[in-house]
PDB file of C-alpha atoms in Angstrom:
ATOM      1  CA  UNK A   1     -96.682 200.873 154.438  1.00 50.00           C
ATOM      2  CA  UNK A   2     -95.865 200.949 150.601  1.00 46.00           C
ATOM      3  CA  UNK A   3     -99.213 200.411 148.726  1.00 49.00           C
ATOM      4  CA  UNK A   4     -98.623 199.133 144.941  1.00 49.00           C
ATOM      5  CA  UNK A   5    -100.516 201.523 142.652  1.00 55.00           C
ATOM      6  CA  UNK A   6    -102.529 198.476 141.053  1.00 52.00           C
ATOM      7  CA  UNK A   7    -104.376 197.826 144.577  1.00 54.00           C
ATOM      8  CA  UNK A   8    -104.953 201.071 145.550  1.00 57.00           C
ATOM      9  CA  UNK A   9    -106.716 201.681 141.885  1.00 63.00           C
ATOM     10  CA  UNK A  10    -108.999 198.686 142.899  1.00 59.00           C
ATOM     11  CA  UNK A  11    -109.580 199.644 146.104  1.00 59.00           C
ATOM     12  CA  UNK A  12    -110.460 203.112 145.287  1.00 64.00           C
ATOM     13  CA  UNK A  13    -112.972 202.074 142.436  1.00 64.00           C
ATOM     14  CA  UNK A  14    -114.461 199.855 144.587  1.00 59.00           C
ATOM     15  CA  UNK A  15    -115.099 201.674 147.429  1.00 60.00           C
ATOM     16  CA  UNK A  16    -115.683 205.272 145.693  1.00 62.00           C
ATOM     17  CA  UNK A  17    -118.946 202.885 144.081  1.00 60.00           C
ATOM     18  CA  UNK A  18    -119.647 201.540 147.528  1.00 57.00           C
ATOM     19  CA  UNK A  19    -119.837 205.515 149.236  1.00 57.00           C
ATOM     20  CA  UNK A  20    -121.697 206.549 146.264  1.00 55.00           C
ATOM     21  CA  UNK A  21    -124.364 203.977 146.819  1.00 52.00           C
ATOM     22  CA  UNK A  22    -124.580 204.644 150.634  1.00 52.00           C
ATOM     23  CA  UNK A  23    -127.839 205.338 152.391  1.00 49.00           C
ATOM     24  CA  UNK A  24    -128.371 209.314 153.247  1.00 38.00           C
ATOM     25  CA  UNK A  25    -129.480 208.512 156.264  1.00 35.00           C
ATOM     26  CA  UNK A  26    -128.548 205.799 159.393  1.00 38.00           C
ATOM     27  CA  UNK A  27    -130.697 205.031 162.075  1.00 36.00           C
ATOM     28  CA  UNK A  28    -130.518 207.219 165.370  1.00 35.00           C
ATOM     29  CA  UNK A  29    -127.324 206.927 167.276  1.00 43.00           C
ATOM     30  CA  UNK A  30    -126.507 207.255 170.871  1.00 46.00           C
ATOM     31  CA  UNK A  31    -123.873 209.778 170.971  1.00 46.00           C
ATOM     32  CA  UNK A  32    -120.921 210.410 173.478  1.00 46.00           C
ATOM     33  CA  UNK A  33    -120.946 213.028 175.857  1.00 49.00           C
ATOM     34  CA  UNK A  34    -118.499 214.375 178.573  1.00 56.00           C
ATOM     35  CA  UNK A  35    -119.650 211.792 181.309  1.00 81.00           C
ATOM     36  CA  UNK A  36    -118.247 208.153 181.091  1.00 94.00           C
ATOM     37  CA  UNK A  37    -120.613 205.200 179.906  1.00 96.00           C
ATOM     38  CA  UNK A  38    -120.701 201.528 181.268  1.00 97.00           C
ATOM     39  CA  UNK A  39    -120.278 200.891 177.491  1.00 97.00           C
ATOM     40  CA  UNK A  40    -118.604 203.275 174.730  1.00 97.00           C
ATOM     41  CA  UNK A  41    -118.481 202.026 171.083  1.00 97.00           C
ATOM     42  CA  UNK A  42    -115.404 203.449 168.951  1.00 97.00           C
ATOM     43  CA  UNK A  43    -116.535 203.716 165.331  1.00 98.00           C
ATOM     44  CA  UNK A  44    -114.265 203.592 162.103  1.00 97.00           C
ATOM     45  CA  UNK A  45    -116.170 204.122 158.840  1.00 96.00           C
ATOM     46  CA  UNK A  46    -115.559 203.301 155.635  1.00 95.00           C
ATOM     47  CA  UNK A  47    -113.890 205.290 152.759  1.00 92.00           C
ATOM     48  CA  UNK A  48    -115.725 208.438 151.394  1.00 90.00           C
ATOM     49  CA  UNK A  49    -118.656 207.828 154.408  1.00 92.00           C
ATOM     50  CA  UNK A  50    -119.957 210.566 156.441  1.00 90.00           C
ATOM     51  CA  UNK A  51    -120.031 210.074 159.638  1.00 89.00           C
ATOM     52  CA  UNK A  52    -121.151 207.552 161.196  1.00 85.00           C
ATOM     53  CA  UNK A  53    -121.888 205.500 157.794  1.00 92.00           C
ATOM     54  CA  UNK A  54    -123.221 202.299 157.831  1.00 93.00           C
ATOM     55  CA  UNK A  55    -122.053 200.934 161.519  1.00 96.00           C
ATOM     56  CA  UNK A  56    -124.661 203.241 162.980  1.00 95.00           C
ATOM     57  CA  UNK A  57    -127.093 200.511 162.406  1.00 95.00           C
ATOM     58  CA  UNK A  58    -124.772 198.463 164.498  1.00 97.00           C
ATOM     59  CA  UNK A  59    -124.172 201.012 167.517  1.00 96.00           C
ATOM     60  CA  UNK A  60    -128.220 201.344 167.563  1.00 95.00           C
ATOM     61  CA  UNK A  61    -128.106 197.474 168.090  1.00 96.00           C
ATOM     62  CA  UNK A  62    -125.444 196.964 170.425  1.00 96.00           C
ATOM     63  CA  UNK A  63    -126.471 199.989 172.579  1.00 95.00           C
ATOM     64  CA  UNK A  64    -130.570 200.258 172.016  1.00 91.00           C
ATOM     65  CA  UNK A  65    -130.493 196.571 173.786  1.00 81.00           C
ATOM     66  CA  UNK A  66    -128.472 197.179 176.785  1.00 89.00           C
ATOM     67  CA  UNK A  67    -129.614 196.248 180.302  1.00 90.00           C
ATOM     68  CA  UNK A  68    -132.041 198.806 182.235  1.00 90.00           C
ATOM     69  CA  UNK A  69    -129.333 200.910 184.241  1.00 92.00           C
ATOM     70  CA  UNK A  70    -126.385 200.513 181.826  1.00 95.00           C
ATOM     71  CA  UNK A  71    -125.003 203.441 179.957  1.00 95.00           C
ATOM     72  CA  UNK A  72    -124.005 202.829 176.605  1.00 96.00           C
ATOM     73  CA  UNK A  73    -122.271 205.993 174.000  1.00 95.00           C
ATOM     74  CA  UNK A  74    -120.073 205.962 170.399  1.00 95.00           C
ATOM     75  CA  UNK A  75    -116.621 207.908 169.732  1.00 96.00           C
ATOM     76  CA  UNK A  76    -115.883 208.195 165.749  1.00 96.00           C
ATOM     77  CA  UNK A  77    -112.524 207.702 165.187  1.00 97.00           C
ATOM     78  CA  UNK A  78    -111.561 211.128 162.970  1.00 96.00           C
ATOM     79  CA  UNK A  79    -109.484 210.466 160.002  1.00 96.00           C
ATOM     80  CA  UNK A  80    -110.181 211.552 156.183  1.00 95.00           C
ATOM     81  CA  UNK A  81    -111.012 208.058 155.265  1.00 94.00           C
ATOM     82  CA  UNK A  82    -110.234 209.276 151.683  1.00 91.00           C
ATOM     83  CA  UNK A  83    -108.251 207.541 149.058  1.00 85.00           C
ATOM     84  CA  UNK A  84    -105.774 210.589 148.507  1.00 83.00           C
ATOM     85  CA  UNK A  85    -102.507 209.264 150.374  1.00 88.00           C
ATOM     86  CA  UNK A  86    -104.346 206.166 151.444  1.00 91.00           C
ATOM     87  CA  UNK A  87    -102.066 204.994 154.275  1.00 91.00           C
ATOM     88  CA  UNK A  88    -101.896 208.599 155.517  1.00 95.00           C
ATOM     89  CA  UNK A  89    -105.248 208.356 155.833  1.00 95.00           C
ATOM     90  CA  UNK A  90    -105.288 205.010 157.458  1.00 96.00           C
ATOM     91  CA  UNK A  91    -102.420 206.410 159.561  1.00 96.00           C
ATOM     92  CA  UNK A  92    -104.067 208.849 160.740  1.00 97.00           C
ATOM     93  CA  UNK A  93    -107.189 207.414 162.015  1.00 97.00           C
ATOM     94  CA  UNK A  94    -104.658 204.654 164.048  1.00 97.00           C
ATOM     95  CA  UNK A  95    -103.031 207.403 165.271  1.00 96.00           C
ATOM     96  CA  UNK A  96    -106.391 209.077 166.701  1.00 96.00           C
ATOM     97  CA  UNK A  97    -108.106 205.723 167.725  1.00 96.00           C
ATOM     98  CA  UNK A  98    -104.830 204.906 170.245  1.00 96.00           C
ATOM     99  CA  UNK A  99    -105.076 208.183 171.595  1.00 96.00           C
ATOM    100  CA  UNK A 100    -109.233 208.142 171.781  1.00 96.00           C
ATOM    101  CA  UNK A 101    -108.942 204.745 173.265  1.00 96.00           C
ATOM    102  CA  UNK A 102    -106.195 205.464 175.780  1.00 96.00           C
ATOM    103  CA  UNK A 103    -107.662 208.318 176.713  1.00 95.00           C
ATOM    104  CA  UNK A 104    -111.159 207.189 177.577  1.00 96.00           C
ATOM    105  CA  UNK A 105    -109.520 204.513 179.406  1.00 96.00           C
ATOM    106  CA  UNK A 106    -107.778 206.688 181.748  1.00 95.00           C
ATOM    107  CA  UNK A 107    -110.422 209.039 182.100  1.00 95.00           C
ATOM    108  CA  UNK A 108    -112.978 206.255 182.388  1.00 96.00           C
ATOM    109  CA  UNK A 109    -111.414 202.961 184.164  1.00 94.00           C
ATOM    110  CA  UNK A 110    -114.619 201.457 185.059  1.00 95.00           C
ATOM    111  CA  UNK A 111    -115.991 201.397 180.872  1.00 96.00           C
ATOM    112  CA  UNK A 112    -115.761 198.584 178.382  1.00 97.00           C
ATOM    113  CA  UNK A 113    -114.361 199.430 174.650  1.00 98.00           C
ATOM    114  CA  UNK A 114    -115.422 198.145 171.473  1.00 98.00           C
ATOM    115  CA  UNK A 115    -113.984 198.726 168.196  1.00 98.00           C
ATOM    116  CA  UNK A 116    -115.458 198.569 165.037  1.00 98.00           C
ATOM    117  CA  UNK A 117    -114.819 199.138 161.518  1.00 98.00           C
ATOM    118  CA  UNK A 118    -115.817 198.596 158.105  1.00 97.00           C
ATOM    119  CA  UNK A 119    -113.593 198.816 154.754  1.00 96.00           C
ATOM    120  CA  UNK A 120    -111.026 201.095 155.220  1.00 95.00           C
ATOM    121  CA  UNK A 121    -112.314 201.489 158.916  1.00 97.00           C
ATOM    122  CA  UNK A 122    -111.530 197.945 159.069  1.00 98.00           C
ATOM    123  CA  UNK A 123    -108.157 198.116 158.156  1.00 97.00           C
ATOM    124  CA  UNK A 124    -107.005 200.732 160.522  1.00 97.00           C
ATOM    125  CA  UNK A 125    -108.881 199.284 163.324  1.00 97.00           C
ATOM    126  CA  UNK A 126    -107.245 196.003 162.732  1.00 97.00           C
ATOM    127  CA  UNK A 127    -103.859 198.101 162.379  1.00 96.00           C
ATOM    128  CA  UNK A 128    -104.694 199.336 165.964  1.00 96.00           C
ATOM    129  CA  UNK A 129    -105.435 196.264 167.536  1.00 95.00           C
ATOM    130  CA  UNK A 130    -102.113 195.412 166.810  1.00 92.00           C
ATOM    131  CA  UNK A 131    -100.144 198.875 167.655  1.00 87.00           C
ATOM    132  CA  UNK A 132     -98.929 199.216 171.045  1.00 84.00           C
ATOM    133  CA  UNK A 133    -101.829 200.008 173.652  1.00 86.00           C
ATOM    134  CA  UNK A 134    -101.185 200.895 177.143  1.00 88.00           C
ATOM    135  CA  UNK A 135    -102.255 197.835 179.169  1.00 88.00           C
ATOM    136  CA  UNK A 136    -104.838 199.449 181.097  1.00 88.00           C
ATOM    137  CA  UNK A 137    -106.447 200.103 177.860  1.00 93.00           C
ATOM    138  CA  UNK A 138    -105.819 196.891 175.965  1.00 92.00           C
ATOM    139  CA  UNK A 139    -107.779 195.031 178.650  1.00 94.00           C
ATOM    140  CA  UNK A 140    -110.879 197.214 178.658  1.00 96.00           C
ATOM    141  CA  UNK A 141    -110.986 196.849 174.885  1.00 97.00           C
ATOM    142  CA  UNK A 142    -113.679 193.494 175.137  1.00 98.00           C
ATOM    143  CA  UNK A 143    -114.443 193.294 171.356  1.00 98.00           C
ATOM    144  CA  UNK A 144    -113.659 194.167 167.617  1.00 98.00           C
ATOM    145  CA  UNK A 145    -115.554 193.711 164.881  1.00 98.00           C
ATOM    146  CA  UNK A 146    -114.453 194.096 161.474  1.00 98.00           C
ATOM    147  CA  UNK A 147    -116.518 194.248 157.904  1.00 98.00           C
ATOM    148  CA  UNK A 148    -115.413 193.858 154.397  1.00 97.00           C
ATOM    149  CA  UNK A 149    -111.652 194.640 155.856  1.00 97.00           C
ATOM    150  CA  UNK A 150    -109.137 195.725 153.356  1.00 95.00           C
ATOM    151  CA  UNK A 151    -106.396 193.772 155.004  1.00 97.00           C
ATOM    152  CA  UNK A 152    -108.997 190.719 155.501  1.00 98.00           C
ATOM    153  CA  UNK A 153    -106.495 187.144 155.303  1.00 98.00           C
ATOM    154  CA  UNK A 154    -107.942 184.288 154.641  1.00 98.00           C
ATOM    155  CA  UNK A 155    -108.347 180.927 157.099  1.00 98.00           C
ATOM    156  CA  UNK A 156    -108.111 182.632 160.497  1.00 98.00           C
ATOM    157  CA  UNK A 157    -110.019 181.816 163.468  1.00 98.00           C
ATOM    158  CA  UNK A 158    -111.774 184.898 163.682  1.00 98.00           C
ATOM    159  CA  UNK A 159    -113.526 185.041 160.382  1.00 98.00           C
ATOM    160  CA  UNK A 160    -116.738 184.719 159.347  1.00 98.00           C
ATOM    161  CA  UNK A 161    -118.877 184.497 156.221  1.00 98.00           C
ATOM    162  CA  UNK A 162    -118.602 182.863 152.898  1.00 98.00           C
ATOM    163  CA  UNK A 163    -115.408 184.927 152.399  1.00 98.00           C
ATOM    164  CA  UNK A 164    -113.647 183.386 155.485  1.00 98.00           C
ATOM    165  CA  UNK A 165    -111.410 181.369 153.444  1.00 98.00           C
ATOM    166  CA  UNK A 166    -110.058 184.269 150.975  1.00 98.00           C
ATOM    167  CA  UNK A 167    -108.176 187.402 151.427  1.00 98.00           C
ATOM    168  CA  UNK A 168    -108.654 191.023 150.364  1.00 95.00           C
ATOM    169  CA  UNK A 169    -106.329 193.514 148.482  1.00 92.00           C
ATOM    170  CA  UNK A 170    -103.914 193.737 151.215  1.00 94.00           C
ATOM    171  CA  UNK A 171    -103.957 190.863 153.267  1.00 97.00           C
ATOM    172  CA  UNK A 172    -101.912 190.938 156.409  1.00 96.00           C
ATOM    173  CA  UNK A 173     -98.534 188.849 156.694  1.00 95.00           C
ATOM    174  CA  UNK A 174     -95.786 187.974 159.239  1.00 96.00           C
ATOM    175  CA  UNK A 175     -95.648 190.265 162.585  1.00 94.00           C
ATOM    176  CA  UNK A 176     -98.672 192.031 161.545  1.00 93.00           C
ATOM    177  CA  UNK A 177    -100.951 189.177 161.200  1.00 97.00           C
ATOM    178  CA  UNK A 178     -99.022 187.743 164.430  1.00 96.00           C
ATOM    179  CA  UNK A 179     -99.871 190.725 166.116  1.00 94.00           C
ATOM    180  CA  UNK A 180    -103.624 190.717 165.375  1.00 96.00           C
ATOM    181  CA  UNK A 181    -103.822 186.701 166.357  1.00 97.00           C
ATOM    182  CA  UNK A 182    -102.907 187.667 169.678  1.00 95.00           C
ATOM    183  CA  UNK A 183    -106.361 189.323 170.372  1.00 96.00           C
ATOM    184  CA  UNK A 184    -107.863 186.403 168.127  1.00 97.00           C
ATOM    185  CA  UNK A 185    -110.643 185.520 171.112  1.00 97.00           C
ATOM    186  CA  UNK A 186    -112.119 189.013 170.968  1.00 97.00           C
ATOM    187  CA  UNK A 187    -112.275 189.724 166.895  1.00 98.00           C
ATOM    188  CA  UNK A 188    -114.865 188.753 164.824  1.00 98.00           C
ATOM    189  CA  UNK A 189    -114.601 189.664 160.842  1.00 98.00           C
ATOM    190  CA  UNK A 190    -117.042 189.088 158.359  1.00 98.00           C
ATOM    191  CA  UNK A 191    -116.242 188.863 154.532  1.00 98.00           C
ATOM    192  CA  UNK A 192    -118.739 188.250 152.093  1.00 98.00           C
ATOM    193  CA  UNK A 193    -117.661 185.511 149.453  1.00 97.00           C
ATOM    194  CA  UNK A 194    -117.619 187.728 146.262  1.00 96.00           C
ATOM    195  CA  UNK A 195    -116.915 191.103 147.933  1.00 96.00           C
ATOM    196  CA  UNK A 196    -114.064 192.755 145.548  1.00 93.00           C
ATOM    197  CA  UNK A 197    -112.197 194.271 149.418  1.00 94.00           C
ATOM    198  CA  UNK A 198    -112.252 191.282 151.244  1.00 96.00           C
ATOM    199  CA  UNK A 199    -111.933 188.233 149.284  1.00 96.00           C
ATOM    200  CA  UNK A 200    -110.797 189.649 145.666  1.00 91.00           C
ATOM    201  CA  UNK A 201    -114.425 189.149 144.349  1.00 93.00           C
ATOM    202  CA  UNK A 202    -116.411 191.039 141.668  1.00 92.00           C
ATOM    203  CA  UNK A 203    -119.926 191.604 143.555  1.00 93.00           C
ATOM    204  CA  UNK A 204    -119.821 195.274 144.810  1.00 90.00           C
ATOM    205  CA  UNK A 205    -123.461 194.823 146.578  1.00 92.00           C
ATOM    206  CA  UNK A 206    -121.417 191.821 148.514  1.00 95.00           C
ATOM    207  CA  UNK A 207    -119.453 194.789 150.195  1.00 94.00           C
ATOM    208  CA  UNK A 208    -122.344 197.227 150.748  1.00 92.00           C
ATOM    209  CA  UNK A 209    -124.595 195.116 152.572  1.00 95.00           C
ATOM    210  CA  UNK A 210    -123.010 193.694 155.605  1.00 97.00           C
ATOM    211  CA  UNK A 211    -125.250 195.791 158.303  1.00 97.00           C
ATOM    212  CA  UNK A 212    -128.145 194.742 156.521  1.00 95.00           C
ATOM    213  CA  UNK A 213    -126.989 190.973 156.778  1.00 97.00           C
ATOM    214  CA  UNK A 214    -124.816 190.542 160.135  1.00 98.00           C
ATOM    215  CA  UNK A 215    -126.119 193.578 162.797  1.00 98.00           C
ATOM    216  CA  UNK A 216    -128.010 191.378 164.875  1.00 97.00           C
ATOM    217  CA  UNK A 217    -125.067 188.680 165.039  1.00 98.00           C
ATOM    218  CA  UNK A 218    -122.305 191.390 165.389  1.00 98.00           C
ATOM    219  CA  UNK A 219    -124.651 192.948 168.145  1.00 98.00           C
ATOM    220  CA  UNK A 220    -124.791 189.514 170.273  1.00 97.00           C
ATOM    221  CA  UNK A 221    -121.093 188.475 169.515  1.00 98.00           C
ATOM    222  CA  UNK A 222    -120.297 192.240 171.220  1.00 98.00           C
ATOM    223  CA  UNK A 223    -122.827 191.892 174.010  1.00 97.00           C
ATOM    224  CA  UNK A 224    -120.854 188.413 175.007  1.00 97.00           C
ATOM    225  CA  UNK A 225    -117.931 189.888 175.513  1.00 98.00           C
ATOM    226  CA  UNK A 226    -119.183 192.859 177.727  1.00 96.00           C
TER     227      UNK A 226
END
């Protein structure tokens, strides 16, 4: 994927500032272990965030409210999450996500899986959702949640928030958009109206507050799909 330098510069400026403003800690999160869980959440952090990033709140909300006896864990997508060679960073995350999801589905055929990504992590999770995924694994992915997506595209059925009718820095087009829309019934994508990353806005704060604003809604959506 070729990324125009002016777009990379805009993305780097916005997200570097976002990372600098990131909270120093997140809520306790259930870690995946060697055993299979009933629900496994695959998390792709935003640019320059330390694992797990802001989405730790979402994993807590999902796993913390499961029915008694239901096990829940998380897997962090291991990728650079940097602006240096941005496309390579995203590509390595897509490759890791595909391998991790397919391996988990093979090892844990009774588990249900969730994919979630924020900012650059939303970019890679969207790409992973459109990439060829083994049929047995694809069937086990029950929900995909995206926040402040670099590739946000206006007016899709799964878009939510005041930026739903706007496009981001690198909107999806053609076959890439068609491929994502095959899974539209399991996707929710949140975009604030003045987010500089997903809606070409000018208010960086709107890129930083998704998990303060939408964690309950996102967790409810995920649980409705399990």
